mmCIF file with all atom_site columns, C-alpha atoms and ligand atoms in Angstrom:
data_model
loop_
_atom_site.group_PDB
_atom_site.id
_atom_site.type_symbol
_atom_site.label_atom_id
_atom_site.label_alt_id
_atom_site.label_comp_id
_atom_site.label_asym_id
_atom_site.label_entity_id
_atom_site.label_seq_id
_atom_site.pdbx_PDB_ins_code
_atom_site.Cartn_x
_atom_site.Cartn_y
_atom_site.Cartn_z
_atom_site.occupancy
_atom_site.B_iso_or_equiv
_atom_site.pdbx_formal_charge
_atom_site.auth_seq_id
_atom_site.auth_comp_id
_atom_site.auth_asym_id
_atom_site.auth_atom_id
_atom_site.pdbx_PDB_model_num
ATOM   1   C CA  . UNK A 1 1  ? -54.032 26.732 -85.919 1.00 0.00 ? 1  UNK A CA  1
ATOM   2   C CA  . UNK A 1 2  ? -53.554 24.734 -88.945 1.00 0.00 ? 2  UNK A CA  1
ATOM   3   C CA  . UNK A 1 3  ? -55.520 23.348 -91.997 1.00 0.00 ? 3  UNK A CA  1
ATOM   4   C CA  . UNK A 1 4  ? -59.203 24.383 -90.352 1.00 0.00 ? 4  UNK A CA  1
ATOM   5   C CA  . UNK A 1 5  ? -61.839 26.968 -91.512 1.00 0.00 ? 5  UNK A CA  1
ATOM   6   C CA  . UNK A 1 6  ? -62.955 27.275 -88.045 1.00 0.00 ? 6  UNK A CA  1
ATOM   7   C CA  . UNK A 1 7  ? -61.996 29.799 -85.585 1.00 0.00 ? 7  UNK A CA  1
ATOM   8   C CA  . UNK A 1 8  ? -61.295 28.127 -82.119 1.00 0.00 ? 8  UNK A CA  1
ATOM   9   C CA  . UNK A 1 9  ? -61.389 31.014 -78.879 1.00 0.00 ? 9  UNK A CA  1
ATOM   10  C CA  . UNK A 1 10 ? -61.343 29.769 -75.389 1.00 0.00 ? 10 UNK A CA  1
ATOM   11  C CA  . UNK A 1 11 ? -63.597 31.522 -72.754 1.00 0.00 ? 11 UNK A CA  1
ATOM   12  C CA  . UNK A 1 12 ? -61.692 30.636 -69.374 1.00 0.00 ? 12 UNK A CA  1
ATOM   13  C CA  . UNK A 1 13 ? -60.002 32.318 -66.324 1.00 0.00 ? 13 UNK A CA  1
ATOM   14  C CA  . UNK A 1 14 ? -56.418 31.457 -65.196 1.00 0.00 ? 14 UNK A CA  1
ATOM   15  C CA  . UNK A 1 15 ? -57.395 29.651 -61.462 1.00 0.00 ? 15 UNK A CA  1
ATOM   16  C CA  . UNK A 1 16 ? -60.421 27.871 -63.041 1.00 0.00 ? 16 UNK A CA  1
ATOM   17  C CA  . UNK A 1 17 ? -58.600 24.083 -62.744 1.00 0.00 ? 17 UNK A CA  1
ATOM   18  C CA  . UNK A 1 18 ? -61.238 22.686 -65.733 1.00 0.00 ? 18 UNK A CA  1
ATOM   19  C CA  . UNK A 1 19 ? -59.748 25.382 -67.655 1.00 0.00 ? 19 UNK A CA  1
ATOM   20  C CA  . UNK A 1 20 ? -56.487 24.250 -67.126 1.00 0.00 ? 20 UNK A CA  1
ATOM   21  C CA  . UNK A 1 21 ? -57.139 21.185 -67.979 1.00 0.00 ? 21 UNK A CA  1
ATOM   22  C CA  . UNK A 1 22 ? -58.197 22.083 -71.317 1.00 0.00 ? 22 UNK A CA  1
ATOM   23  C CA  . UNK A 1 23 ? -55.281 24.556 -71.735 1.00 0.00 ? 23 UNK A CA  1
ATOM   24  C CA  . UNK A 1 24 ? -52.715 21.968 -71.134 1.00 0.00 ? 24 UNK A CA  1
ATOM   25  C CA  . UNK A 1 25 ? -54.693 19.582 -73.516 1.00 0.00 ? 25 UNK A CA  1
ATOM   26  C CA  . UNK A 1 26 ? -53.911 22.014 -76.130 1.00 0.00 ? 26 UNK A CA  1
ATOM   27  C CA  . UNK A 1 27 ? -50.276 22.518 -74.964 1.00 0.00 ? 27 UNK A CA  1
ATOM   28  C CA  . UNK A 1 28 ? -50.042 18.654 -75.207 1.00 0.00 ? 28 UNK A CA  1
ATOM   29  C CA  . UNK A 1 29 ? -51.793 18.968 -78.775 1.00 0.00 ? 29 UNK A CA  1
ATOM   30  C CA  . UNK A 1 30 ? -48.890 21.927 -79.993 1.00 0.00 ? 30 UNK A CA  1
ATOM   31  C CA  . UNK A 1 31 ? -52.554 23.899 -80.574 1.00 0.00 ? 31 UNK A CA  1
ATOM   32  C CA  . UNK A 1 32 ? -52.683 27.812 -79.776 1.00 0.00 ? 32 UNK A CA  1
ATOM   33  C CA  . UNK A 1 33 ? -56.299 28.625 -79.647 1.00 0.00 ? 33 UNK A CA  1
ATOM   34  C CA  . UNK A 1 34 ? -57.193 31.957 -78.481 1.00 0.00 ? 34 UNK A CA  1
ATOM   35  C CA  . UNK A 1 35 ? -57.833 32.594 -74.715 1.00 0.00 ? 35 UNK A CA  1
ATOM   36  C CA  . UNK A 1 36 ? -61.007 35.070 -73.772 1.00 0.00 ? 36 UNK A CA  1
ATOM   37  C CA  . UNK A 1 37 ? -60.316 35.452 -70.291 1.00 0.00 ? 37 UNK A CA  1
ATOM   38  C CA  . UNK A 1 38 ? -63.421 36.268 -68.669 1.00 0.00 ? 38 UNK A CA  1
ATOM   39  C CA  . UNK A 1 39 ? -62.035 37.984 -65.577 1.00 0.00 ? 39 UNK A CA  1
ATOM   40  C CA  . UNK A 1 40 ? -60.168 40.594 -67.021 1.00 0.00 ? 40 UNK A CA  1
ATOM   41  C CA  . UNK A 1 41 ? -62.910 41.298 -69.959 1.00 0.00 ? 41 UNK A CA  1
ATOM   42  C CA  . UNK A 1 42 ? -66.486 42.695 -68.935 1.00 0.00 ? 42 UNK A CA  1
ATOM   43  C CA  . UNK A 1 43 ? -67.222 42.185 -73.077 1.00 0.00 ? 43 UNK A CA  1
ATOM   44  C CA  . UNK A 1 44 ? -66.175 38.650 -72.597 1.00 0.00 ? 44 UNK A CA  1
ATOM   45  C CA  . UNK A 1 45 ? -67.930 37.617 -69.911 1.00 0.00 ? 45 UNK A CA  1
ATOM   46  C CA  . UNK A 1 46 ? -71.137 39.560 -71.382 1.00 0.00 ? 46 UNK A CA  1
ATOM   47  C CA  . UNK A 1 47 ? -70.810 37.685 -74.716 1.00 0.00 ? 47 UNK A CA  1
ATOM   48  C CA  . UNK A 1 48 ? -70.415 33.967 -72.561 1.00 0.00 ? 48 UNK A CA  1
ATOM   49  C CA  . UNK A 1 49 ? -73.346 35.073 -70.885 1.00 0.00 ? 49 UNK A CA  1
ATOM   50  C CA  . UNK A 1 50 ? -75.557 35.996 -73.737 1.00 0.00 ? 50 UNK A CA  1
ATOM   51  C CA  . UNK A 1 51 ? -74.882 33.023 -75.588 1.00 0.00 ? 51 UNK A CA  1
ATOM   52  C CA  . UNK A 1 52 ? -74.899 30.223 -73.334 1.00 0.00 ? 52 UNK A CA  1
ATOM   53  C CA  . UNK A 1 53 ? -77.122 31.913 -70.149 1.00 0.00 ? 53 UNK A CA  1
ATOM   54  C CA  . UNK A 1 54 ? -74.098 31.527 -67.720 1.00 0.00 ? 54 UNK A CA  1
ATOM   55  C CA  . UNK A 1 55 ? -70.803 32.592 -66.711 1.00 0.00 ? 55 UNK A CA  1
ATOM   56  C CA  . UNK A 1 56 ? -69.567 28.865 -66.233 1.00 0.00 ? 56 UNK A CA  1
ATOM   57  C CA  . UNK A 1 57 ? -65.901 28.038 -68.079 1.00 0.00 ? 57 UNK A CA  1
ATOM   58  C CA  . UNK A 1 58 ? -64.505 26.883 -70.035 1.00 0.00 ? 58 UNK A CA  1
ATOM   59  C CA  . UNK A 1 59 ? -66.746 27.030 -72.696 1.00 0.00 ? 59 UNK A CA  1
ATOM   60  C CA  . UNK A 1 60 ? -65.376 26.800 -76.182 1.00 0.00 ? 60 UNK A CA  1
ATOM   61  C CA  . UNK A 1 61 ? -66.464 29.301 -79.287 1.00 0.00 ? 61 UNK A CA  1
ATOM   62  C CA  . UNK A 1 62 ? -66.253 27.802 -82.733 1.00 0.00 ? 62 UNK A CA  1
ATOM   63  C CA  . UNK A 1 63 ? -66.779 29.709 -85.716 1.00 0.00 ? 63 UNK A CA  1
ATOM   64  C CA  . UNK A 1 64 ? -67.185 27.760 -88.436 1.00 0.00 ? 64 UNK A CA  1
ATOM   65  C CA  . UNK A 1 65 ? -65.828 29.253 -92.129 1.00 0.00 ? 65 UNK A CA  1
ATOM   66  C CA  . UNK A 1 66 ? -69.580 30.256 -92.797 1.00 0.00 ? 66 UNK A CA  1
ATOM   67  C CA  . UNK A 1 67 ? -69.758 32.532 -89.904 1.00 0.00 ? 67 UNK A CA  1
ATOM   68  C CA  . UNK A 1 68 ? -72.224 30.191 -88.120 1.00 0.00 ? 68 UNK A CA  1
ATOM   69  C CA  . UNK A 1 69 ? -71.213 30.253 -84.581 1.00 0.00 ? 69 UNK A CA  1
ATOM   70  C CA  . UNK A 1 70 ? -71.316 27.178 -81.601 1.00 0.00 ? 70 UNK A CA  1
ATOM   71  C CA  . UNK A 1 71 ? -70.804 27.490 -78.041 1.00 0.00 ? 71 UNK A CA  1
ATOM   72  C CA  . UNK A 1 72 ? -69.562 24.282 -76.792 1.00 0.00 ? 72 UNK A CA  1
ATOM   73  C CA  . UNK A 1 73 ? -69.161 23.915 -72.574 1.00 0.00 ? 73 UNK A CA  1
ATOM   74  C CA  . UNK A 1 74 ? -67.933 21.315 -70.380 1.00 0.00 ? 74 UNK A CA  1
ATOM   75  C CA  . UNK A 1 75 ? -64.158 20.882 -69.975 1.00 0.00 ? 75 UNK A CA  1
ATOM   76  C CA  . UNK A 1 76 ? -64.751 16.846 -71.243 1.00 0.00 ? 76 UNK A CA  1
ATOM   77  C CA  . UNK A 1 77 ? -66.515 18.105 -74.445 1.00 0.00 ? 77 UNK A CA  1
ATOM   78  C CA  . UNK A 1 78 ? -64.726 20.230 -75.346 1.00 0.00 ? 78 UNK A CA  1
ATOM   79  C CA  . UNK A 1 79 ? -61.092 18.148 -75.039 1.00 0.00 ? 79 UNK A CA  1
ATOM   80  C CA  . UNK A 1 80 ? -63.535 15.218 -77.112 1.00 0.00 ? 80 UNK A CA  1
ATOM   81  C CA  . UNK A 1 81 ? -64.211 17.795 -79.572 1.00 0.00 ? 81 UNK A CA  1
ATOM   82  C CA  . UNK A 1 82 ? -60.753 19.092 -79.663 1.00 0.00 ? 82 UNK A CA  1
ATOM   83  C CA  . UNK A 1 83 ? -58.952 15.311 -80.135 1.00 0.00 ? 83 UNK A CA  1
ATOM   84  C CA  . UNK A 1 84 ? -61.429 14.809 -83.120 1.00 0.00 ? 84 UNK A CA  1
ATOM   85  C CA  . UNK A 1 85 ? -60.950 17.800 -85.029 1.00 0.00 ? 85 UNK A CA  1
ATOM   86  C CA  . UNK A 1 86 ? -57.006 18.063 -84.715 1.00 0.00 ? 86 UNK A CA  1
ATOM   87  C CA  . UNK A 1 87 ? -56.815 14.186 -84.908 1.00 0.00 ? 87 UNK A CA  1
ATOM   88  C CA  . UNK A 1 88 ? -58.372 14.721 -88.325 1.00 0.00 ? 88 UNK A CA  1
ATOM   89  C CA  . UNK A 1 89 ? -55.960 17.050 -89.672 1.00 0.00 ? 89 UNK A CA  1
HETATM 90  N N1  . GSH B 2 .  ? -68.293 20.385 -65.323 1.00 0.00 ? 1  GSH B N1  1
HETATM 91  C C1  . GSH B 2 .  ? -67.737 21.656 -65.736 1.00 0.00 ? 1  GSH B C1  1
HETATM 92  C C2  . GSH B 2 .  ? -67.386 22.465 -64.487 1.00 0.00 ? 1  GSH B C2  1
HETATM 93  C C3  . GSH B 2 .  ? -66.963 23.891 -64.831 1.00 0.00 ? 1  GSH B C3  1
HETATM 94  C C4  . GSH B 2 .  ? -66.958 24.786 -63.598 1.00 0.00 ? 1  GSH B C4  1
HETATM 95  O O1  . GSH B 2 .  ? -67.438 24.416 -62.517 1.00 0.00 ? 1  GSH B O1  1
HETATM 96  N N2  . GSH B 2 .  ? -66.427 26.000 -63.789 1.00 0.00 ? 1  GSH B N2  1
HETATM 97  C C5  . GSH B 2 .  ? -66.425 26.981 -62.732 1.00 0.00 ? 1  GSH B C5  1
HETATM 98  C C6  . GSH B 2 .  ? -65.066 27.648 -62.603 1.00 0.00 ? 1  GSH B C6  1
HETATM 99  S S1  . GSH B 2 .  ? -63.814 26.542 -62.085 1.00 0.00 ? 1  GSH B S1  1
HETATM 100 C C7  . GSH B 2 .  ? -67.416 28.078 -63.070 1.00 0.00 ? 1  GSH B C7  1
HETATM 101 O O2  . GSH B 2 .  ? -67.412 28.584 -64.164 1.00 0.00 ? 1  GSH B O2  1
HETATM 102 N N3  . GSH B 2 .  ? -68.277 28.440 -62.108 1.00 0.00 ? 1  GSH B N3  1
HETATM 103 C C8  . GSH B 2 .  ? -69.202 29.538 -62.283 1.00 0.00 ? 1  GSH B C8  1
HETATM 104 C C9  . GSH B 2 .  ? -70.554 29.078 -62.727 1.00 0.00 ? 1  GSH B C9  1
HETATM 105 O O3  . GSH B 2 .  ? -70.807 27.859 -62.828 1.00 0.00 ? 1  GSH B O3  1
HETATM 106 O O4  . GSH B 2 .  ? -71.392 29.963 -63.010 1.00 0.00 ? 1  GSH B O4  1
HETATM 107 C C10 . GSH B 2 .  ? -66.536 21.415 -66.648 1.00 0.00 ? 1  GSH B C10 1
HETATM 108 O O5  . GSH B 2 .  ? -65.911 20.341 -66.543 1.00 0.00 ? 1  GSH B O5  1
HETATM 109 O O6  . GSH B 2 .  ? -66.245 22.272 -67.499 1.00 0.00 ? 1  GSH B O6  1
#
């Protein structure tokens, strides 16, 4: 990931198809952002669910350069969010 103080990780598992979606956004995009696949990691799934209430995926993490920390679901919001802030590098 280029020219960004924030730290981009993907919660997701491989047959979720809004996963996907976002995945291949970020192919599309050149992007490599961090996958947190939550069925192969019981301390991934446990952070998604203490942070958001729910297991759903994708859900994106964003650490912003202060340490301040957003959880940001929905497959659509997340490829929004993702076209703004790599548009803008
Ligand atoms: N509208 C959501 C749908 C996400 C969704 O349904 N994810 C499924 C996996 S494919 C899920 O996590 N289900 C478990 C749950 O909702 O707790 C999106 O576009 O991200």
């Amino acid at each position: 990931m280029s020219g960004t103080e924030q730290k981009l990780s993907l919660y997701e598992f491989s047959s979720c198809p809004f996963c996907r979606r976002v995945r291949s956004f970020l192919s599309s995009l050149g992007e490599d952002v961090e996958s947190r696949d939550v069925s192969q990691s019981r301390e991934h799934l446990q952070d998604l669910v203490n942070a958001t209430g729910s297991q759903r995926v994708p859900c994106l993490r964003i650490e912003g350069g202060d340490g301040d920390v957003r959880w940001m679901p929905e497959s659509a919001h997340i490829i929004d969010y993702l076209k703004d802030h790599f548009a803008s590098q």
